[in-house]
Short mmCIF file of C-alpha atoms in Angstrom, two decimals:
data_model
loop_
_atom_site.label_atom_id
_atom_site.label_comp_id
_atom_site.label_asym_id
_atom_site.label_seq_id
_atom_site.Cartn_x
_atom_site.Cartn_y
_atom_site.Cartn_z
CA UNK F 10 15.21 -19.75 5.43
CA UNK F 11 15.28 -16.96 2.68
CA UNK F 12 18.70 -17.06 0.26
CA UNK F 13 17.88 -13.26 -0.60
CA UNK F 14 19.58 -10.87 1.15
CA UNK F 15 17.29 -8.65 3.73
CA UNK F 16 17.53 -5.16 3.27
CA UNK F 17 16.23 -3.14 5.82
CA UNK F 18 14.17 -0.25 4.78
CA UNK F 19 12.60 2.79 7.34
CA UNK F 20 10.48 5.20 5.77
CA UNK F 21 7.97 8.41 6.70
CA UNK F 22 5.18 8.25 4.42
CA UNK F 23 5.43 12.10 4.08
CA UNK F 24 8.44 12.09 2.31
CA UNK F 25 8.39 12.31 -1.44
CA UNK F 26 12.08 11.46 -1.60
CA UNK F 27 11.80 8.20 0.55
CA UNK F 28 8.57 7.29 -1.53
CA UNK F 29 10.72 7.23 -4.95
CA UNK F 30 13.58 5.34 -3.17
CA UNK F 31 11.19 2.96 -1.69
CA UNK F 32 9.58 2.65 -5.70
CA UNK F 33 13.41 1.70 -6.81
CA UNK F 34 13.86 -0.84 -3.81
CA UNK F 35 10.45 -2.51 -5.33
CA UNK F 36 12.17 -2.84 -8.54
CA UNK F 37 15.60 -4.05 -7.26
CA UNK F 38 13.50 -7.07 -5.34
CA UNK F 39 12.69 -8.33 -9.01
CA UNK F 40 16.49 -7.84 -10.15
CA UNK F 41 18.83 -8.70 -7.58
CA UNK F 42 18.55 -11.52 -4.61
CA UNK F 43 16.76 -8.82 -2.11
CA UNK F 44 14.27 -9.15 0.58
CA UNK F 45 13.09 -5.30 1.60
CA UNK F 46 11.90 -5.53 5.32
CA UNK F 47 10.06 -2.46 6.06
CA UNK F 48 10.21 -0.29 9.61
CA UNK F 49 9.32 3.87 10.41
CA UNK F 50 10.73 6.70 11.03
CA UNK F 51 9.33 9.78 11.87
CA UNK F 52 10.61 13.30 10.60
CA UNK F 53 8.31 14.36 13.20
CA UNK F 54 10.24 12.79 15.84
CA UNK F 55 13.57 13.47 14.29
CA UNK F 56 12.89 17.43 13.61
CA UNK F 57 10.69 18.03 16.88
CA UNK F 58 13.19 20.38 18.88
CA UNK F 59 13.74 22.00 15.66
CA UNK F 60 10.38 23.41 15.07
CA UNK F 61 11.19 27.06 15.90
CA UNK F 62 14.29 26.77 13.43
CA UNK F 63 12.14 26.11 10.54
CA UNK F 64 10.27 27.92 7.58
CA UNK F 65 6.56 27.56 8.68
CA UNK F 66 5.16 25.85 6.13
CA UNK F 67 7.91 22.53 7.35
CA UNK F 68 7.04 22.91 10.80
CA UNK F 69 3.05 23.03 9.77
CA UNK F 70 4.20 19.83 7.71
CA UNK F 71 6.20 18.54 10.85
CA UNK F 72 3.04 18.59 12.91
CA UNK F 73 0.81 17.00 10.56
CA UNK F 74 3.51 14.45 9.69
CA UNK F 75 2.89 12.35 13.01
CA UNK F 76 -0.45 10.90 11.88
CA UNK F 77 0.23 9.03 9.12
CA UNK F 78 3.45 7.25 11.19
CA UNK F 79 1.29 6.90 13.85
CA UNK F 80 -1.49 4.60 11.73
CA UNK F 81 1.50 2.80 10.08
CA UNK F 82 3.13 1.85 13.44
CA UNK F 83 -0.55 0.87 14.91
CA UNK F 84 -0.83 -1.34 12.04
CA UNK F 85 2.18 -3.13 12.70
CA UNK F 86 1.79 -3.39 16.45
CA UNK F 87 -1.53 -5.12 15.71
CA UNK F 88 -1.20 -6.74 12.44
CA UNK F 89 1.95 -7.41 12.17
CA UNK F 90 5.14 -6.23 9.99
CA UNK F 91 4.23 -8.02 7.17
CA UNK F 92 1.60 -5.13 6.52
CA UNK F 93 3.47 -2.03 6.59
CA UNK F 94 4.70 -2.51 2.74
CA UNK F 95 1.19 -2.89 1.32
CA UNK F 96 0.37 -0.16 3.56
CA UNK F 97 3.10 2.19 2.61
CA UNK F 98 2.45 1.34 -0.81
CA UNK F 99 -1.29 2.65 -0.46
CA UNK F 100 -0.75 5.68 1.44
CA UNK F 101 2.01 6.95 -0.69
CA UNK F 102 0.47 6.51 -3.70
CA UNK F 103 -2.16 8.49 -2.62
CA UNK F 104 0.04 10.97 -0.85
CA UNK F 105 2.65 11.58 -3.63
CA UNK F 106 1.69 10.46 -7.12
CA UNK F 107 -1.97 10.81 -6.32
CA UNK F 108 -1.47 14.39 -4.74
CA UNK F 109 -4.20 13.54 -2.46
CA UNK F 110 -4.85 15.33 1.25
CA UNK F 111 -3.10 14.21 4.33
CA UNK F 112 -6.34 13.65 5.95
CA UNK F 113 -8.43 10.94 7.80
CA UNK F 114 -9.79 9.76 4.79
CA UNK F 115 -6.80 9.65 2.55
CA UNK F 116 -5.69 7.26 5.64
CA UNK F 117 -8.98 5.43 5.75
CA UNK F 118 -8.71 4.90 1.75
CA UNK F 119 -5.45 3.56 2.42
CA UNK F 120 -6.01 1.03 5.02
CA UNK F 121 -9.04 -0.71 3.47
CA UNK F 122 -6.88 -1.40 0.22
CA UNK F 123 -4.49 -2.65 2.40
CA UNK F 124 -7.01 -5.22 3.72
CA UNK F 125 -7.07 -3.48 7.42
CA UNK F 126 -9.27 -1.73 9.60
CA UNK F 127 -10.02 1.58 9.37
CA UNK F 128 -10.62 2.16 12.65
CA UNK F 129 -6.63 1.97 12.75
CA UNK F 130 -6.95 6.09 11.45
CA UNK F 131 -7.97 6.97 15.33
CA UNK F 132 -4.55 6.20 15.82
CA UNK F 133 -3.11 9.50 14.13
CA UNK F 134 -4.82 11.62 16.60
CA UNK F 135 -3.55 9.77 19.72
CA UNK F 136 0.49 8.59 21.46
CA UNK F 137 -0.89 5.68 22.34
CA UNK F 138 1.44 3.63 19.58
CA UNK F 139 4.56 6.97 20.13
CA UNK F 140 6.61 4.44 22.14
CA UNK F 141 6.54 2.08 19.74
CA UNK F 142 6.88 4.66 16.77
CA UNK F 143 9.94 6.48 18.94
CA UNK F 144 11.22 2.62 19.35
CA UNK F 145 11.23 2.13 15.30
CA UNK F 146 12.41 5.46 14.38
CA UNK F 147 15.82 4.74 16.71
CA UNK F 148 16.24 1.96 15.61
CA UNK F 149 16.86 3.25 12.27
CA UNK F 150 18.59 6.74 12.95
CA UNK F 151 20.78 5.00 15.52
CA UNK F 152 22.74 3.31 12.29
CA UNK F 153 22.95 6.96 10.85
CA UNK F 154 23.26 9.13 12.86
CA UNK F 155 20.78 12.39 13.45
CA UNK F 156 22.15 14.27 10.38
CA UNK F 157 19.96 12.65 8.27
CA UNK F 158 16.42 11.94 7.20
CA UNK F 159 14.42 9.22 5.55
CA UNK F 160 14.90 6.84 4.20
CA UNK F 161 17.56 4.74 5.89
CA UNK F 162 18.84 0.83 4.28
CA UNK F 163 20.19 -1.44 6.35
CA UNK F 164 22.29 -4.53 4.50
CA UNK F 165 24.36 -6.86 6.27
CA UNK F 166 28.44 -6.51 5.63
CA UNK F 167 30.67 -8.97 4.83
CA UNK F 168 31.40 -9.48 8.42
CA UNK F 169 27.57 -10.18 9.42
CA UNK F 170 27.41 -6.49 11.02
CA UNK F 171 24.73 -3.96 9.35
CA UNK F 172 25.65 -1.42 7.21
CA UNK F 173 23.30 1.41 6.78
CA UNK F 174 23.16 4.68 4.87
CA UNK F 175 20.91 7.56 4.00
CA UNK F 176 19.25 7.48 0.61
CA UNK F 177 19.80 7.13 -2.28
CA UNK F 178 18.05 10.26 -3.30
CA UNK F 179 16.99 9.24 -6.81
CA UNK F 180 14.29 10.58 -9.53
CA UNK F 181 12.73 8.82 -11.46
CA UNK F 182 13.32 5.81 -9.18
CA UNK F 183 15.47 3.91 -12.05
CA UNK F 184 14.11 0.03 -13.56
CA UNK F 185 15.26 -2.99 -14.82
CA UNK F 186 19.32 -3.06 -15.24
CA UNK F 187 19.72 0.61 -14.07
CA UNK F 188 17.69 -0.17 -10.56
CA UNK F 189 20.28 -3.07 -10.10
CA UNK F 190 23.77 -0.72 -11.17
CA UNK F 191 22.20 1.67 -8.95
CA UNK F 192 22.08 -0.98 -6.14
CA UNK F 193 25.05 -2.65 -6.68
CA UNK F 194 26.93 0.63 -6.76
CA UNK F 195 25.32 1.97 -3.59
CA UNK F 196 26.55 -1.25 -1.60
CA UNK F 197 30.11 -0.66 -3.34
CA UNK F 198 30.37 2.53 -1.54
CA UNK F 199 28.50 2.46 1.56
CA UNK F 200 30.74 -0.89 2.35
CA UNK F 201 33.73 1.07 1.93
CA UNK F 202 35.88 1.67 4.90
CA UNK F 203 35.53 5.28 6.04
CA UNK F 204 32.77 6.45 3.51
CA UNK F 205 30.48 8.99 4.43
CA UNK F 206 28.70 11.08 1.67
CA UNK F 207 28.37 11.88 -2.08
CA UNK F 208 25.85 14.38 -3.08
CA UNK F 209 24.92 17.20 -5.29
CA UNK F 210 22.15 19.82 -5.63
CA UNK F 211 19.05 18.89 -7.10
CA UNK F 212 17.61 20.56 -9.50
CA UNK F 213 14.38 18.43 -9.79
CA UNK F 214 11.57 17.50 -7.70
CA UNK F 215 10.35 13.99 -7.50
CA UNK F 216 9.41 12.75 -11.03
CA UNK F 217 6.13 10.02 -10.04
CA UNK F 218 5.75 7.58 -12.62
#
């Protein structure tokens, strides 16, 4: 058995936030006693009786957003879990940093560095995987709560129970030292008895690095 502590990590490859989050949890694995275990969630799913309440342009993006969740959760159902963080890794650096389409090929691209099939890209046009991608995404959201987004961590507490929280929403995702202050702070609070939220506007977009 593993002495690091698992940290349970969903993500939507469309989110630019959740991609530099996921970039920071990378860098705590090398600084504190962590095991990231990665799982989706869907804004799709989460925002999809909230289409007609949205600027256009995030409902277009809404729409869109379910293929690339779909080929992620297709690629775990048939390759296993142990996939999904080379996978994420190759979409979203296409996605985000690389600025690339959210198209077939991008996905394609993606899957063969990840060592997989592409014929796992049909999945994005098809629900054949949504019950499993519905399963995943509740599984996640359930420890939130539905007035947030991705991503979601999920740590065990002191008394063996999860505790999970939105974020942190972070740019540049922080290295070294300042990744594991970051980390250690985050569990400080989110363990805390009756916390809920800190935040502030931002007034940057995702710095990729």
């Amino acid at each position: 058995m593993s002495d690091k502590t698992p940290a349970d990590f969903w993500f939507d490859p469309l989110c630019p936030w959740a991609w530099m989050t996921s970039r920071w949890m990378l860098e705590v694995e090398k600084v504190r006693p962590v095991e990231v275990r990665w799982h989706v969630m869907s804004l799709s799913v989460l925002n999809e009786d909230r289409l007609d309440e949205m600027p256009q342009e995030y409902a277009d993006a809404m729409r869109a957003g379910w293929g690339p969740v779909r080929v992620c959760i297709a690629a775990e159902k048939e390759h296993g879990s142990e996939v999904l963080g080379p996978l994420y890794t190759a979409i979203g650096t296409r996605f985000h940093p690389g600025g690339l389409p959210k198209t077939r090929e991008t996905l394609v691209a993606a899957l063969t560095e990840a060592g997989l099939p592409a014929e796992l890209a049909d999945a994005a046009d098809t629900d054949a995987y949504d019950a499993e991608l519905r399963a995943s995404h509740k599984a996640g959201i359930d420890l939130v709560g539905q007035d947030v987004g991705t991503p979601v961590i999920a740590v065990p507490g002191a008394d063996g129970r999860q505790i999970a929280f939105f974020g942190p929403v972070v740019t540049p995702a922080p290295k070294g030292e300042a990744a594991a202050r970051l980390w250690d702070g985050t569990l400080m609070v989110a363990s805390t008895p009756g916390f809920y939220e800190i935040k502030r506007t931002r007034d940057v977009g995702p710095q990729f690095d």
